[in-house]
Amino acid sequence: MVLSRRWAGFLVLVGVWTWVIWPRFAVAIWNDARAWSTGEIGQGSPTSFLWVHALLIAASLAIGTTVGVLGVRAWRAGRAPRS
């Protein structure tokens, strides 16, 4: 399958967007009192709220990274001379 450079660029942007947004969300979840059993940030054991969001963030970063890498590969393939 050959992607246009426009679609390849879009995939790269999606990968970058993922790495801009999700780490910020991770900080917000970490600093949420619902993430900790004592209700104090960083104190006590992590709750299921934290674990579920950590799994969501990890999966989203993995998918975003994959999409970004595919975009970069498609971008590079788009400028290779065809023979």
mmCIF file of N, CA, C and O in Angstrom:
data_model
loop_
_atom_site.group_PDB
_atom_site.id
_atom_site.type_symbol
_atom_site.label_atom_id
_atom_site.label_comp_id
_atom_site.label_asym_id
_atom_site.label_seq_id
_atom_site.Cartn_x
_atom_site.Cartn_y
_atom_site.Cartn_z
ATOM 1 N N MET A 1 0.844 -1.175 0.000
ATOM 2 C CA MET A 1 0.000 0.000 0.000
ATOM 3 C C MET A 1 0.889 1.238 0.000
ATOM 4 O O MET A 1 1.865 1.311 0.734
ATOM 5 N N VAL A 2 0.513 2.212 -0.792
ATOM 6 C CA VAL A 2 1.260 3.461 -0.867
ATOM 7 C C VAL A 2 0.356 4.577 -0.378
ATOM 8 O O VAL A 2 -0.777 4.718 -0.839
ATOM 9 N N LEU A 3 0.862 5.350 0.566
ATOM 10 C CA LEU A 3 0.117 6.493 1.081
ATOM 11 C C LEU A 3 0.634 7.767 0.430
ATOM 12 O O LEU A 3 1.824 7.880 0.129
ATOM 13 N N SER A 4 -0.258 8.714 0.269
ATOM 14 C CA SER A 4 0.187 10.013 -0.235
ATOM 15 C C SER A 4 0.996 10.709 0.853
ATOM 16 O O SER A 4 0.915 10.362 2.036
ATOM 17 N N ARG A 5 1.767 11.694 0.450
ATOM 18 C CA ARG A 5 2.563 12.440 1.441
ATOM 19 C C ARG A 5 1.652 13.192 2.398
ATOM 20 O O ARG A 5 1.996 13.379 3.554
ATOM 21 N N ARG A 6 0.495 13.591 1.927
ATOM 22 C CA ARG A 6 -0.463 14.287 2.800
ATOM 23 C C ARG A 6 -0.916 13.359 3.934
ATOM 24 O O ARG A 6 -0.952 13.758 5.095
ATOM 25 N N TRP A 7 -1.272 12.118 3.599
ATOM 26 C CA TRP A 7 -1.696 11.166 4.624
ATOM 27 C C TRP A 7 -0.531 10.786 5.536
ATOM 28 O O TRP A 7 -0.706 10.614 6.744
ATOM 29 N N ALA A 8 0.650 10.662 4.977
ATOM 30 C CA ALA A 8 1.835 10.349 5.785
ATOM 31 C C ALA A 8 2.089 11.473 6.783
ATOM 32 O O ALA A 8 2.365 11.218 7.964
ATOM 33 N N GLY A 9 1.977 12.703 6.334
ATOM 34 C CA GLY A 9 2.143 13.845 7.227
ATOM 35 C C GLY A 9 1.095 13.860 8.321
ATOM 36 O O GLY A 9 1.384 14.186 9.484
ATOM 37 N N PHE A 10 -0.131 13.516 7.961
ATOM 38 C CA PHE A 10 -1.203 13.438 8.951
ATOM 39 C C PHE A 10 -0.883 12.405 10.026
ATOM 40 O O PHE A 10 -1.059 12.657 11.227
ATOM 41 N N LEU A 11 -0.386 11.242 9.619
ATOM 42 C CA LEU A 11 -0.035 10.203 10.581
ATOM 43 C C LEU A 11 1.096 10.659 11.504
ATOM 44 O O LEU A 11 1.080 10.378 12.707
ATOM 45 N N VAL A 12 2.066 11.356 10.960
ATOM 46 C CA VAL A 12 3.154 11.890 11.787
ATOM 47 C C VAL A 12 2.590 12.885 12.800
ATOM 48 O O VAL A 12 2.946 12.848 13.980
ATOM 49 N N LEU A 13 1.700 13.757 12.352
ATOM 50 C CA LEU A 13 1.095 14.729 13.265
ATOM 51 C C LEU A 13 0.276 14.057 14.363
ATOM 52 O O LEU A 13 0.274 14.519 15.509
ATOM 53 N N VAL A 14 -0.411 12.989 14.027
ATOM 54 C CA VAL A 14 -1.161 12.243 15.043
ATOM 55 C C VAL A 14 -0.203 11.674 16.092
ATOM 56 O O VAL A 14 -0.471 11.735 17.297
ATOM 57 N N GLY A 15 0.920 11.133 15.649
ATOM 58 C CA GLY A 15 1.917 10.615 16.583
ATOM 59 C C GLY A 15 2.476 11.696 17.490
ATOM 60 O O GLY A 15 2.619 11.498 18.705
ATOM 61 N N VAL A 16 2.764 12.863 16.923
ATOM 62 C CA VAL A 16 3.271 13.975 17.725
ATOM 63 C C VAL A 16 2.200 14.455 18.702
ATOM 64 O O VAL A 16 2.473 14.686 19.885
ATOM 65 N N TRP A 17 0.977 14.603 18.221
ATOM 66 C CA TRP A 17 -0.144 15.037 19.065
ATOM 67 C C TRP A 17 -0.315 14.104 20.268
ATOM 68 O O TRP A 17 -0.533 14.548 21.392
ATOM 69 N N THR A 18 -0.199 12.813 20.025
ATOM 70 C CA THR A 18 -0.329 11.832 21.097
ATOM 71 C C THR A 18 0.701 12.089 22.189
ATOM 72 O O THR A 18 0.374 12.054 23.379
ATOM 73 N N TRP A 19 1.945 12.366 21.786
ATOM 74 C CA TRP A 19 3.009 12.588 22.768
ATOM 75 C C TRP A 19 2.934 13.961 23.424
ATOM 76 O O TRP A 19 3.550 14.193 24.463
ATOM 77 N N VAL A 20 2.170 14.879 22.844
ATOM 78 C CA VAL A 20 1.959 16.180 23.489
ATOM 79 C C VAL A 20 0.838 16.082 24.528
ATOM 80 O O VAL A 20 0.958 16.614 25.629
ATOM 81 N N ILE A 21 -0.237 15.400 24.195
ATOM 82 C CA ILE A 21 -1.433 15.381 25.033
ATOM 83 C C ILE A 21 -1.367 14.368 26.180
ATOM 84 O O ILE A 21 -1.651 14.701 27.336
ATOM 85 N N TRP A 22 -1.021 13.120 25.898
ATOM 86 C CA TRP A 22 -1.153 12.080 26.915
ATOM 87 C C TRP A 22 -0.220 12.231 28.114
ATOM 88 O O TRP A 22 -0.642 11.957 29.250
ATOM 89 N N PRO A 23 1.019 12.657 27.965
ATOM 90 C CA PRO A 23 1.828 12.872 29.179
ATOM 91 C C PRO A 23 1.249 13.958 30.090
ATOM 92 O O PRO A 23 1.313 13.841 31.322
ATOM 93 N N ARG A 24 0.654 14.986 29.503
ATOM 94 C CA ARG A 24 0.012 16.021 30.318
ATOM 95 C C ARG A 24 -1.176 15.440 31.073
ATOM 96 O O ARG A 24 -1.430 15.794 32.225
ATOM 97 N N PHE A 25 -1.921 14.557 30.413
ATOM 98 C CA PHE A 25 -3.049 13.895 31.060
ATOM 99 C C PHE A 25 -2.554 12.998 32.195
ATOM 100 O O PHE A 25 -3.178 12.923 33.253
ATOM 101 N N ALA A 26 -1.421 12.341 31.983
ATOM 102 C CA ALA A 26 -0.849 11.485 33.024
ATOM 103 C C ALA A 26 -0.514 12.290 34.277
ATOM 104 O O ALA A 26 -0.779 11.843 35.409
ATOM 105 N N VAL A 27 0.032 13.468 34.100
ATOM 106 C CA VAL A 27 0.341 14.331 35.247
ATOM 107 C C VAL A 27 -0.942 14.724 35.967
ATOM 108 O O VAL A 27 -1.005 14.724 37.201
ATOM 109 N N ALA A 28 -1.977 15.038 35.210
ATOM 110 C CA ALA A 28 -3.260 15.411 35.813
ATOM 111 C C ALA A 28 -3.855 14.256 36.615
ATOM 112 O O ALA A 28 -4.392 14.461 37.710
ATOM 113 N N ILE A 29 -3.756 13.045 36.095
ATOM 114 C CA ILE A 29 -4.277 11.875 36.816
ATOM 115 C C ILE A 29 -3.455 11.638 38.078
ATOM 116 O O ILE A 29 -3.998 11.354 39.149
ATOM 117 N N TRP A 30 -2.132 11.735 37.973
ATOM 118 C CA TRP A 30 -1.266 11.540 39.133
ATOM 119 C C TRP A 30 -1.613 12.527 40.241
ATOM 120 O O TRP A 30 -1.596 12.181 41.418
ATOM 121 N N ASN A 31 -1.940 13.752 39.872
ATOM 122 C CA ASN A 31 -2.234 14.802 40.848
ATOM 123 C C ASN A 31 -3.697 14.842 41.281
ATOM 124 O O ASN A 31 -4.108 15.775 41.962
ATOM 125 N N ASP A 32 -4.462 13.857 40.907
ATOM 126 C CA ASP A 32 -5.873 13.763 41.299
ATOM 127 C C ASP A 32 -5.970 12.959 42.590
ATOM 128 O O ASP A 32 -5.401 11.872 42.704
ATOM 129 N N ALA A 33 -6.694 13.479 43.550
ATOM 130 C CA ALA A 33 -6.828 12.799 44.840
ATOM 131 C C ALA A 33 -7.493 11.427 44.705
ATOM 132 O O ALA A 33 -7.235 10.526 45.508
ATOM 133 N N ARG A 34 -8.318 11.239 43.685
ATOM 134 C CA ARG A 34 -8.986 9.942 43.490
ATOM 135 C C ARG A 34 -8.011 8.841 43.108
ATOM 136 O O ARG A 34 -8.335 7.659 43.166
ATOM 137 N N ALA A 35 -6.796 9.207 42.722
ATOM 138 C CA ALA A 35 -5.797 8.221 42.307
ATOM 139 C C ALA A 35 -5.125 7.546 43.493
ATOM 140 O O ALA A 35 -4.421 6.553 43.321
ATOM 141 N N TRP A 36 -5.335 8.060 44.700
ATOM 142 C CA TRP A 36 -4.628 7.562 45.885
ATOM 143 C C TRP A 36 -5.610 7.164 46.979
ATOM 144 O O TRP A 36 -6.605 7.844 47.210
ATOM 145 N N SER A 37 -5.324 6.073 47.651
ATOM 146 C CA SER A 37 -6.243 5.528 48.654
ATOM 147 C C SER A 37 -6.475 6.469 49.832
ATOM 148 O O SER A 37 -7.540 6.465 50.431
ATOM 149 N N THR A 38 -5.499 7.298 50.166
ATOM 150 C CA THR A 38 -5.658 8.226 51.289
ATOM 151 C C THR A 38 -6.315 9.536 50.881
ATOM 152 O O THR A 38 -6.691 10.330 51.738
ATOM 153 N N GLY A 39 -6.437 9.772 49.582
ATOM 154 C CA GLY A 39 -6.985 11.032 49.100
ATOM 155 C C GLY A 39 -5.951 12.143 49.035
ATOM 156 O O GLY A 39 -6.267 13.259 48.646
ATOM 157 N N GLU A 40 -4.708 11.828 49.422
ATOM 158 C CA GLU A 40 -3.617 12.795 49.333
ATOM 159 C C GLU A 40 -2.691 12.385 48.194
ATOM 160 O O GLU A 40 -2.343 11.212 48.066
ATOM 161 N N ILE A 41 -2.306 13.348 47.417
ATOM 162 C CA ILE A 41 -1.502 13.081 46.221
ATOM 163 C C ILE A 41 -0.174 12.423 46.586
ATOM 164 O O ILE A 41 0.586 12.932 47.404
ATOM 165 N N GLY A 42 0.054 11.249 45.983
ATOM 166 C CA GLY A 42 1.302 10.520 46.188
ATOM 167 C C GLY A 42 1.370 9.737 47.494
ATOM 168 O O GLY A 42 2.376 9.097 47.773
ATOM 169 N N GLN A 43 0.304 9.768 48.284
ATOM 170 C CA GLN A 43 0.298 9.063 49.573
ATOM 171 C C GLN A 43 -0.638 7.862 49.503
ATOM 172 O O GLN A 43 -1.693 7.921 48.893
ATOM 173 N N GLY A 44 -0.256 6.794 50.141
ATOM 174 C CA GLY A 44 -1.076 5.587 50.130
ATOM 175 C C GLY A 44 -0.839 4.780 48.867
ATOM 176 O O GLY A 44 0.082 5.019 48.098
ATOM 177 N N SER A 45 -1.704 3.814 48.671
ATOM 178 C CA SER A 45 -1.548 2.950 47.496
ATOM 179 C C SER A 45 -2.386 3.484 46.334
ATOM 180 O O SER A 45 -3.389 4.157 46.542
ATOM 181 N N PRO A 46 -1.961 3.178 45.103
ATOM 182 C CA PRO A 46 -2.727 3.621 43.933
ATOM 183 C C PRO A 46 -4.088 2.931 43.888
ATOM 184 O O PRO A 46 -4.217 1.757 44.234
ATOM 185 N N THR A 47 -5.088 3.657 43.453
ATOM 186 C CA THR A 47 -6.436 3.100 43.330
ATOM 187 C C THR A 47 -6.645 2.586 41.904
ATOM 188 O O THR A 47 -5.817 2.801 41.016
ATOM 189 N N SER A 48 -7.771 1.936 41.698
ATOM 190 C CA SER A 48 -8.091 1.440 40.359
ATOM 191 C C SER A 48 -8.254 2.609 39.387
ATOM 192 O O SER A 48 -8.001 2.455 38.191
ATOM 193 N N PHE A 49 -8.652 3.764 39.882
ATOM 194 C CA PHE A 49 -8.741 4.976 39.048
ATOM 195 C C PHE A 49 -7.393 5.260 38.382
ATOM 196 O O PHE A 49 -7.319 5.513 37.181
ATOM 197 N N LEU A 50 -6.333 5.197 39.161
ATOM 198 C CA LEU A 50 -4.992 5.444 38.626
ATOM 199 C C LEU A 50 -4.576 4.331 37.670
ATOM 200 O O LEU A 50 -4.062 4.610 36.580
ATOM 201 N N TRP A 51 -4.797 3.083 38.034
ATOM 202 C CA TRP A 51 -4.364 1.962 37.204
ATOM 203 C C TRP A 51 -5.081 1.933 35.856
ATOM 204 O O TRP A 51 -4.466 1.674 34.823
ATOM 205 N N VAL A 52 -6.382 2.191 35.870
ATOM 206 C CA VAL A 52 -7.138 2.183 34.611
ATOM 207 C C VAL A 52 -6.642 3.292 33.693
ATOM 208 O O VAL A 52 -6.435 3.077 32.491
ATOM 209 N N HIS A 53 -6.430 4.479 34.260
ATOM 210 C CA HIS A 53 -5.951 5.584 33.437
ATOM 211 C C HIS A 53 -4.509 5.362 32.986
ATOM 212 O O HIS A 53 -4.138 5.753 31.871
ATOM 213 N N ALA A 54 -3.695 4.742 33.822
ATOM 214 C CA ALA A 54 -2.315 4.441 33.416
ATOM 215 C C ALA A 54 -2.314 3.467 32.236
ATOM 216 O O ALA A 54 -1.525 3.633 31.288
ATOM 217 N N LEU A 55 -3.190 2.483 32.268
ATOM 218 C CA LEU A 55 -3.301 1.535 31.162
ATOM 219 C C LEU A 55 -3.784 2.242 29.892
ATOM 220 O O LEU A 55 -3.247 2.018 28.803
ATOM 221 N N LEU A 56 -4.761 3.111 30.030
ATOM 222 C CA LEU A 56 -5.270 3.882 28.897
ATOM 223 C C LEU A 56 -4.164 4.750 28.294
ATOM 224 O O LEU A 56 -3.986 4.797 27.072
ATOM 225 N N ILE A 57 -3.411 5.415 29.142
ATOM 226 C CA ILE A 57 -2.326 6.281 28.669
ATOM 227 C C ILE A 57 -1.241 5.463 27.970
ATOM 228 O O ILE A 57 -0.771 5.836 26.892
ATOM 229 N N ALA A 58 -0.858 4.345 28.567
ATOM 230 C CA ALA A 58 0.182 3.499 27.966
ATOM 231 C C ALA A 58 -0.267 2.967 26.606
ATOM 232 O O ALA A 58 0.509 2.985 25.636
ATOM 233 N N ALA A 59 -1.497 2.512 26.518
ATOM 234 C CA ALA A 59 -2.009 1.996 25.238
ATOM 235 C C ALA A 59 -2.065 3.103 24.190
ATOM 236 O O ALA A 59 -1.682 2.894 23.029
ATOM 237 N N SER A 60 -2.517 4.279 24.584
ATOM 238 C CA SER A 60 -2.606 5.394 23.645
ATOM 239 C C SER A 60 -1.231 5.836 23.157
ATOM 240 O O SER A 60 -1.060 6.150 21.970
ATOM 241 N N LEU A 61 -0.250 5.854 24.042
ATOM 242 C CA LEU A 61 1.109 6.207 23.632
ATOM 243 C C LEU A 61 1.697 5.157 22.691
ATOM 244 O O LEU A 61 2.383 5.502 21.720
ATOM 245 N N ALA A 62 1.402 3.885 22.960
ATOM 246 C CA ALA A 62 1.892 2.819 22.078
ATOM 247 C C ALA A 62 1.255 2.929 20.694
ATOM 248 O O ALA A 62 1.948 2.830 19.666
ATOM 249 N N ILE A 63 -0.043 3.157 20.646
ATOM 250 C CA ILE A 63 -0.740 3.289 19.361
ATOM 251 C C ILE A 63 -0.261 4.544 18.631
ATOM 252 O O ILE A 63 0.015 4.511 17.430
ATOM 253 N N GLY A 64 -0.144 5.653 19.355
ATOM 254 C CA GLY A 64 0.317 6.893 18.741
ATOM 255 C C GLY A 64 1.726 6.780 18.197
ATOM 256 O O GLY A 64 2.036 7.317 17.128
ATOM 257 N N THR A 65 2.582 6.082 18.932
ATOM 258 C CA THR A 65 3.953 5.876 18.471
ATOM 259 C C THR A 65 3.963 5.047 17.195
ATOM 260 O O THR A 65 4.676 5.368 16.227
ATOM 261 N N THR A 66 3.170 4.001 17.179
ATOM 262 C CA THR A 66 3.086 3.137 15.999
ATOM 263 C C THR A 66 2.588 3.921 14.791
ATOM 264 O O THR A 66 3.155 3.816 13.692
ATOM 265 N N VAL A 67 1.549 4.707 14.986
ATOM 266 C CA VAL A 67 1.000 5.512 13.893
ATOM 267 C C VAL A 67 2.044 6.520 13.397
ATOM 268 O O VAL A 67 2.222 6.712 12.189
ATOM 269 N N GLY A 68 2.742 7.154 14.328
ATOM 270 C CA GLY A 68 3.778 8.111 13.951
ATOM 271 C C GLY A 68 4.908 7.471 13.172
ATOM 272 O O GLY A 68 5.385 8.029 12.170
ATOM 273 N N VAL A 69 5.343 6.304 13.611
ATOM 274 C CA VAL A 69 6.418 5.593 12.905
ATOM 275 C C VAL A 69 5.961 5.197 11.504
ATOM 276 O O VAL A 69 6.709 5.338 10.533
ATOM 277 N N LEU A 70 4.746 4.706 11.399
ATOM 278 C CA LEU A 70 4.219 4.363 10.068
ATOM 279 C C LEU A 70 4.145 5.597 9.174
ATOM 280 O O LEU A 70 4.436 5.522 7.978
ATOM 281 N N GLY A 71 3.781 6.740 9.752
ATOM 282 C CA GLY A 71 3.750 7.979 8.990
ATOM 283 C C GLY A 71 5.121 8.382 8.494
ATOM 284 O O GLY A 71 5.284 8.790 7.340
ATOM 285 N N VAL A 72 6.127 8.266 9.358
ATOM 286 C CA VAL A 72 7.501 8.599 8.956
ATOM 287 C C VAL A 72 7.966 7.658 7.853
ATOM 288 O O VAL A 72 8.563 8.086 6.858
ATOM 289 N N ARG A 73 7.684 6.378 8.006
ATOM 290 C CA ARG A 73 8.092 5.408 6.969
ATOM 291 C C ARG A 73 7.389 5.693 5.646
ATOM 292 O O ARG A 73 8.004 5.598 4.577
ATOM 293 N N ALA A 74 6.104 6.039 5.712
ATOM 294 C CA ALA A 74 5.366 6.356 4.484
ATOM 295 C C ALA A 74 5.912 7.640 3.860
ATOM 296 O O ALA A 74 6.016 7.742 2.629
ATOM 297 N N TRP A 75 6.250 8.618 4.676
ATOM 298 C CA TRP A 75 6.807 9.881 4.173
ATOM 299 C C TRP A 75 8.121 9.628 3.435
ATOM 300 O O TRP A 75 8.337 10.138 2.342
ATOM 301 N N ARG A 76 8.974 8.814 4.058
ATOM 302 C CA ARG A 76 10.262 8.506 3.432
ATOM 303 C C ARG A 76 10.093 7.693 2.156
ATOM 304 O O ARG A 76 10.829 7.884 1.194
ATOM 305 N N ALA A 77 9.156 6.765 2.159
ATOM 306 C CA ALA A 77 8.908 5.937 0.968
ATOM 307 C C ALA A 77 8.344 6.785 -0.171
ATOM 308 O O ALA A 77 8.570 6.476 -1.346
ATOM 309 N N GLY A 78 7.643 7.859 0.169
ATOM 310 C CA GLY A 78 7.044 8.713 -0.847
ATOM 311 C C GLY A 78 8.054 9.490 -1.646
ATOM 312 O O GLY A 78 7.785 9.898 -2.768
ATOM 313 N N ARG A 79 9.250 9.693 -1.124
ATOM 314 C CA ARG A 79 10.255 10.445 -1.865
ATOM 315 C C ARG A 79 11.332 9.567 -2.472
ATOM 316 O O ARG A 79 12.244 10.050 -3.096
ATOM 317 N N ALA A 80 11.242 8.261 -2.264
ATOM 318 C CA ALA A 80 12.214 7.336 -2.864
ATOM 319 C C ALA A 80 11.956 7.255 -4.368
ATOM 320 O O ALA A 80 10.812 7.190 -4.797
ATOM 321 N N PRO A 81 13.018 7.266 -5.145
ATOM 322 C CA PRO A 81 12.824 7.135 -6.602
ATOM 323 C C PRO A 81 12.260 5.765 -6.948
ATOM 324 O O PRO A 81 12.669 4.757 -6.384
ATOM 325 N N ARG A 82 11.321 5.772 -7.849
ATOM 326 C CA ARG A 82 10.699 4.494 -8.261
ATOM 327 C C ARG A 82 11.377 4.002 -9.525
ATOM 328 O O ARG A 82 11.654 4.753 -10.444
ATOM 329 N N SER A 83 11.612 2.706 -9.522
ATOM 330 C CA SER A 83 12.264 2.163 -10.708
ATOM 331 C C SER A 83 11.434 1.057 -11.317
ATOM 332 O O SER A 83 10.493 0.581 -10.813
#
